[in-house]
Each structure stands twice: as structure tokens, then as C-alpha cells.
Amino acid sequence: SQTIHQWPATLVQPVGSPLSLECTVEGTSNPNLYWYRQAAGRGLQLLFYSVGIGQISSEVPQNLSASRPQDRQFILSSKKLLLSDSGFYLCAWSVLGGYEQFFGPGTRLTVL
Amino acid sequence: AQSVTQLDSHVSVSEGTPVLLRCNYSSSYSPSLFWYVQHPNKGLQLLLKYTSAATLVKGINGFEAEFKKSETSFHLTKPSAHMSDAAEYFCVVSDPYSGGYQKVTFGTGTKLQVIP
């Protein structure tokens, strides 16, 4: 069966510090991968998606970036965090051509 | 362009009474529709999905939803609420597969409170 992991589960970082969140998927090959952010009281906002290694598309311009160094690994990064980057970050995957997405447990990021 | 509107940001029901969470969508194509549930500080779990088969869709934990094209609705229901149903629910619409990427749009969520 397929599983998706995210770490860390929680993170508290000062403004201006770097960020690296990791997501890995097990039990499937060539998944589509997604990063979402969920701010307090708001819905989910798609940040990045990837259809293959090294292929990243950004939905919202911001100070975040994403990379996919391996087929089942997706990394969300920032060089300098802003207060507005606080939120709940969710990674998801889907099969190529599939209709539904499967979500990881999320990372709670607090920027102080 | 596709969009989804969840008509209630909060719904409160008593334990054992029916649940109705409302969702309306807009899509230029024949959409796929989903309901997800999110418990506090957890990821999203798929409850059920509609992908152009039967219009009445049954999901996990006793939930079901009916796709009504004429009303562009996909409301989520459950005959009898349980305390464990207290969570946030998201309605999601998906465009058809295009270019390897499944574009989905999430509603803003409905928080369900279940009163003992």
C-alpha cells in the first residue's frame, strides 16, 4: 500500500531563517506531487506541483521554492522566512492521470 | 474556470441527528467532485468521490453525497451524527486530466460541531 510522510511535524522558526520541509511517498512510482498551504481560517492554497523529477510548477509567486530531487521526494524551501509563511503545510500525491489526491499528515510552521 | 462554494463555514448538530454540509460547484467540464475530512492538526482524508458514475455516492463512516447537475450541487449528508464526526470538511472540484496534472479547487471548508 502507498504511504506519504512529512517531516518535521511541527517547526518554529524566526523571521529571516531558512526553511526545508520534506515529503516522501512510498509504494508507488511516478506520482504527481503537490505542496499546499493552509492558513488559519482559510482553505487550501496550492503552492507547487510536480509531474516528474526536476519538473516543478508554481501556482503562487512568493518567497518559497520547491524541488524534486528523486521520484518520490518533494522538498519545500525558503531562503528567508516571513511572518506570513506561518501555516499548515500539506504534501499530497496522485497517480498520473488520477482524479484523487492523497494527503500527508502535514507540518505546522510557526514563524516568529 | 472551476470553483466551489461551501455555503456554511460552521454547522452545529446534536449527536444522533442528521448532518447536511452544502457544496455548490462551477465547472466548464464534467467535473470530478470529492469530499475530504480534516481533524485538527491532521492531514486530509478522502471521504468519497464522484467521477461520472452513480450520482449517489457512498463514502466512509456512513457519509454519502448526491451529485445534482441541474443544481450544480454536491451536498454531503449523514443520517446520524457521531461525536467523532466533529472536524472540518472540504468540498473539492477537479478538472479533467490535462497534461499530466490534476487541477483541483478546494472550498473554504465547513467546520462541523457535534453537541453531546
CSV table of C-alpha atoms in Angstrom, one decimal:
chain,number,residue,atom,x,y,z
A,1,SER,CA,0.0,0.0,0.0
A,2,GLN,CA,1.0,3.6,-0.5
A,3,THR,CA,2.1,5.9,2.3
A,4,ILE,CA,3.1,9.5,2.4
A,5,HIS,CA,5.4,11.0,5.1
A,6,GLN,CA,6.1,14.6,6.0
A,7,TRP,CA,8.7,16.0,8.4
A,8,PRO,CA,9.0,17.7,10.6
A,9,ALA,CA,5.6,17.6,12.1
A,10,THR,CA,6.0,20.9,13.8
A,11,LEU,CA,8.5,23.7,13.3
A,12,VAL,CA,9.1,27.1,15.0
A,13,GLN,CA,11.4,29.4,13.1
A,14,PRO,CA,12.5,33.0,13.4
A,15,VAL,CA,11.8,35.5,10.7
A,16,GLY,CA,14.6,35.5,8.1
A,17,SER,CA,15.7,32.0,8.8
A,18,PRO,CA,15.8,29.3,6.1
A,19,LEU,CA,13.2,26.5,5.7
A,20,SER,CA,13.3,23.0,4.4
A,21,LEU,CA,10.2,20.7,4.6
A,22,GLU,CA,10.4,17.2,3.2
A,23,CYS,CA,7.8,14.9,1.8
A,24,THR,CA,8.3,11.3,0.6
A,25,VAL,CA,5.9,8.8,-0.9
A,26,GLU,CA,6.2,5.0,-0.6
A,27,GLY,CA,4.6,2.2,-2.6
A,28,THR,CA,4.1,4.0,-5.9
A,29,SER,CA,6.1,5.2,-8.9
A,30,ASN,CA,6.0,8.4,-10.9
A,31,PRO,CA,3.4,10.1,-8.7
A,32,ASN,CA,2.3,13.7,-9.2
A,33,LEU,CA,3.3,15.6,-6.1
A,34,TYR,CA,1.8,18.7,-4.6
A,35,TRP,CA,2.5,21.3,-1.8
A,36,TYR,CA,-0.4,23.1,-0.2
A,37,ARG,CA,-0.5,25.7,2.5
A,38,GLN,CA,-3.5,26.1,4.8
A,39,ALA,CA,-3.5,29.4,6.7
A,40,ALA,CA,-5.7,29.8,9.8
A,41,GLY,CA,-9.3,30.0,8.9
A,42,ARG,CA,-8.7,29.6,5.2
A,43,GLY,CA,-8.9,26.9,2.7
A,44,LEU,CA,-6.1,25.1,1.0
A,45,GLN,CA,-3.8,27.0,-1.4
A,46,LEU,CA,-1.8,25.1,-3.9
A,47,LEU,CA,1.8,26.3,-3.9
A,48,PHE,CA,3.6,23.9,-6.2
A,49,TYR,CA,3.1,20.7,-8.2
A,50,SER,CA,5.4,18.3,-9.9
A,51,VAL,CA,4.7,15.7,-12.6
A,52,GLY,CA,8.3,14.3,-12.6
A,53,ILE,CA,11.8,14.6,-11.3
A,54,GLY,CA,13.1,18.2,-11.7
A,55,GLN,CA,9.7,19.4,-13.1
A,56,ILE,CA,8.2,22.0,-10.8
A,57,SER,CA,5.4,24.4,-11.5
A,58,SER,CA,4.5,27.2,-9.2
A,59,GLU,CA,0.9,28.4,-8.7
A,60,VAL,CA,1.6,31.4,-6.5
A,61,PRO,CA,4.6,33.7,-6.7
A,62,GLN,CA,6.2,34.0,-3.3
A,63,ASN,CA,9.5,33.5,-1.4
A,64,LEU,CA,9.1,29.7,-1.3
A,65,SER,CA,10.6,27.2,-3.8
A,66,ALA,CA,10.2,23.5,-4.3
A,67,SER,CA,12.4,20.8,-5.7
A,68,ARG,CA,12.0,17.1,-6.6
A,69,PRO,CA,15.4,15.5,-6.5
A,70,GLN,CA,14.1,12.0,-6.6
A,71,ASP,CA,10.9,10.4,-8.0
A,72,ARG,CA,9.2,10.1,-4.6
A,73,GLN,CA,10.7,13.0,-2.8
A,74,PHE,CA,9.4,16.6,-2.7
A,75,ILE,CA,11.0,19.4,-0.8
A,76,LEU,CA,9.7,22.8,0.1
A,77,SER,CA,12.3,25.5,0.8
A,78,SER,CA,12.8,29.1,1.6
A,79,LYS,CA,15.9,31.2,2.0
A,80,LYS,CA,14.3,33.7,4.3
A,81,LEU,CA,11.0,33.1,6.1
A,82,LEU,CA,8.4,35.8,6.5
A,83,LEU,CA,5.7,36.0,9.2
A,84,SER,CA,3.1,35.4,6.5
A,85,ASP,CA,4.7,32.0,5.8
A,86,SER,CA,3.2,30.6,9.0
A,87,GLY,CA,0.6,27.9,8.4
A,88,PHE,CA,-0.1,24.2,8.0
A,89,TYR,CA,1.8,22.7,5.0
A,90,LEU,CA,0.4,19.7,3.4
A,91,CYS,CA,2.0,17.4,0.8
A,92,ALA,CA,-0.1,15.3,-1.5
A,93,TRP,CA,0.3,12.8,-4.3
A,94,SER,CA,-1.8,11.4,-7.1
A,95,VAL,CA,-1.3,8.8,-9.7
A,96,LEU,CA,-0.6,10.2,-13.2
A,97,GLY,CA,-4.0,10.9,-14.7
A,98,GLY,CA,-5.7,10.1,-11.4
A,99,TYR,CA,-8.6,12.1,-10.1
A,100,GLU,CA,-8.0,12.0,-6.3
A,101,GLN,CA,-5.1,13.2,-4.2
A,102,PHE,CA,-3.8,11.6,-1.1
A,103,PHE,CA,-2.5,13.8,1.7
A,104,GLY,CA,0.3,13.6,4.2
A,105,PRO,CA,-0.1,14.4,7.9
A,106,GLY,CA,1.1,17.9,7.5
A,107,THR,CA,3.7,20.3,9.0
A,108,ARG,CA,2.7,23.1,11.3
A,109,LEU,CA,5.1,26.0,10.7
A,110,THR,CA,5.1,29.0,13.0
A,111,VAL,CA,7.3,31.9,12.1
A,112,LEU,CA,8.0,34.3,15.0
B,1,ALA,CA,-12.6,28.0,-14.8
B,2,GLN,CA,-13.8,25.9,-11.9
B,3,SER,CA,-14.9,27.0,-8.5
B,4,VAL,CA,-16.5,25.5,-5.4
B,5,THR,CA,-18.6,27.2,-2.8
B,6,GLN,CA,-19.3,25.8,0.7
B,7,LEU,CA,-22.3,27.6,1.8
B,8,ASP,CA,-21.7,27.2,5.6
B,9,SER,CA,-18.5,27.9,7.4
B,10,HIS,CA,-19.8,26.3,10.6
B,11,VAL,CA,-22.5,23.7,11.2
B,12,SER,CA,-23.6,22.6,14.6
B,13,VAL,CA,-25.7,19.5,15.2
B,14,SER,CA,-26.7,17.3,18.1
B,15,GLU,CA,-25.3,13.8,18.4
B,16,GLY,CA,-27.7,11.4,16.6
B,17,THR,CA,-29.3,13.9,14.4
B,18,PRO,CA,-28.7,14.2,10.6
B,19,VAL,CA,-25.8,16.1,9.1
B,20,LEU,CA,-26.0,18.3,5.9
B,21,LEU,CA,-23.0,20.1,4.6
B,22,ARG,CA,-23.7,22.0,1.4
B,23,CYS,CA,-21.5,22.5,-1.6
B,24,ASN,CA,-22.1,24.1,-5.0
B,25,TYR,CA,-19.6,24.0,-7.8
B,26,SER,CA,-18.9,25.6,-11.1
B,27,SER,CA,-17.0,23.8,-13.9
B,28,SER,CA,-16.8,24.1,-17.7
B,29,TYR,CA,-16.4,20.4,-18.0
B,30,SER,CA,-17.9,17.3,-16.5
B,31,PRO,CA,-16.3,17.6,-13.1
B,32,SER,CA,-15.0,15.1,-10.6
B,33,LEU,CA,-16.1,16.0,-7.1
B,34,PHE,CA,-14.7,15.0,-3.7
B,35,TRP,CA,-15.3,15.5,0.0
B,36,TYR,CA,-12.4,15.4,2.4
B,37,VAL,CA,-12.4,15.5,6.2
B,38,GLN,CA,-9.7,17.0,8.3
B,39,HIS,CA,-9.4,16.5,12.0
B,40,PRO,CA,-7.4,19.2,14.0
B,41,ASN,CA,-3.7,19.3,13.0
B,42,LYS,CA,-4.1,16.3,10.7
B,43,GLY,CA,-3.9,15.7,7.0
B,44,LEU,CA,-6.9,15.4,4.8
B,45,GLN,CA,-8.7,12.1,4.4
B,46,LEU,CA,-10.9,11.3,1.4
B,47,LEU,CA,-14.5,10.6,2.4
B,48,LEU,CA,-16.0,10.0,-1.0
B,49,LYS,CA,-15.7,10.9,-4.7
B,50,TYR,CA,-17.9,11.3,-7.7
B,51,THR,CA,-16.4,10.6,-11.1
B,52,SER,CA,-19.4,10.4,-13.5
B,53,ALA,CA,-20.7,7.1,-12.4
B,54,ALA,CA,-23.6,6.8,-10.0
B,55,THR,CA,-24.9,10.1,-8.8
B,56,LEU,CA,-25.4,9.0,-5.3
B,57,VAL,CA,-22.0,8.3,-3.8
B,58,LYS,CA,-21.4,6.4,-0.6
B,59,GLY,CA,-18.3,7.0,1.4
B,60,ILE,CA,-16.6,6.0,4.6
B,61,ASN,CA,-18.1,6.4,8.1
B,62,GLY,CA,-21.7,6.5,6.9
B,63,PHE,CA,-21.4,9.6,4.7
B,64,GLU,CA,-22.9,10.0,1.3
B,65,ALA,CA,-23.3,12.7,-1.3
B,66,GLU,CA,-25.5,13.2,-4.3
B,67,PHE,CA,-24.4,14.8,-7.5
B,68,LYS,CA,-27.1,17.1,-8.9
B,69,LYS,CA,-26.1,18.5,-12.2
B,70,SER,CA,-29.2,20.7,-12.6
B,71,GLU,CA,-28.5,22.3,-9.2
B,72,THR,CA,-24.7,22.2,-9.6
B,73,SER,CA,-24.6,20.8,-6.1
B,74,PHE,CA,-22.8,18.0,-4.2
B,75,HIS,CA,-24.1,18.1,-0.7
B,76,LEU,CA,-22.7,15.8,2.0
B,77,THR,CA,-25.1,14.0,4.3
B,78,LYS,CA,-25.1,11.5,7.2
B,79,PRO,CA,-28.2,10.2,8.8
B,80,SER,CA,-26.9,10.3,12.4
B,81,ALA,CA,-24.0,12.4,13.7
B,82,HIS,CA,-21.4,10.9,15.9
B,83,MET,CA,-19.1,12.8,18.2
B,84,SER,CA,-16.1,11.6,16.2
B,85,ASP,CA,-17.6,13.4,13.1
B,86,ALA,CA,-16.6,16.7,14.6
B,87,ALA,CA,-14.0,18.0,12.1
B,88,GLU,CA,-13.6,20.3,9.1
B,89,TYR,CA,-14.9,19.2,5.8
B,90,PHE,CA,-13.7,20.3,2.3
B,91,CYS,CA,-15.6,20.0,-0.9
B,92,VAL,CA,-13.2,19.7,-3.9
B,93,VAL,CA,-13.8,20.0,-7.7
B,94,SER,CA,-11.4,18.7,-10.2
B,95,ASP,CA,-11.0,19.5,-13.9
B,96,PRO,CA,-10.5,16.6,-16.2
B,97,TYR,CA,-7.0,15.2,-16.5
B,98,SER,CA,-4.9,17.6,-18.7
B,99,GLY,CA,-1.1,17.5,-19.4
B,100,GLY,CA,-0.3,15.1,-16.5
B,101,TYR,CA,-1.6,17.5,-13.9
B,102,GLN,CA,-4.8,17.1,-12.0
B,103,LYS,CA,-6.0,20.7,-11.2
B,104,VAL,CA,-8.3,20.8,-8.2
B,105,THR,CA,-10.0,23.6,-6.4
B,106,PHE,CA,-10.8,23.4,-2.7
B,107,GLY,CA,-13.7,25.0,-0.9
B,108,THR,CA,-13.0,27.1,2.1
B,109,GLY,CA,-14.2,24.4,4.4
B,110,THR,CA,-17.1,23.7,6.8
B,111,LYS,CA,-16.4,23.1,10.5
B,112,LEU,CA,-18.8,20.6,11.9
B,113,GLN,CA,-19.5,20.7,15.6
B,114,VAL,CA,-21.4,17.8,17.2
B,115,ILE,CA,-23.1,18.6,20.5
B,116,PRO,CA,-23.5,15.7,23.0
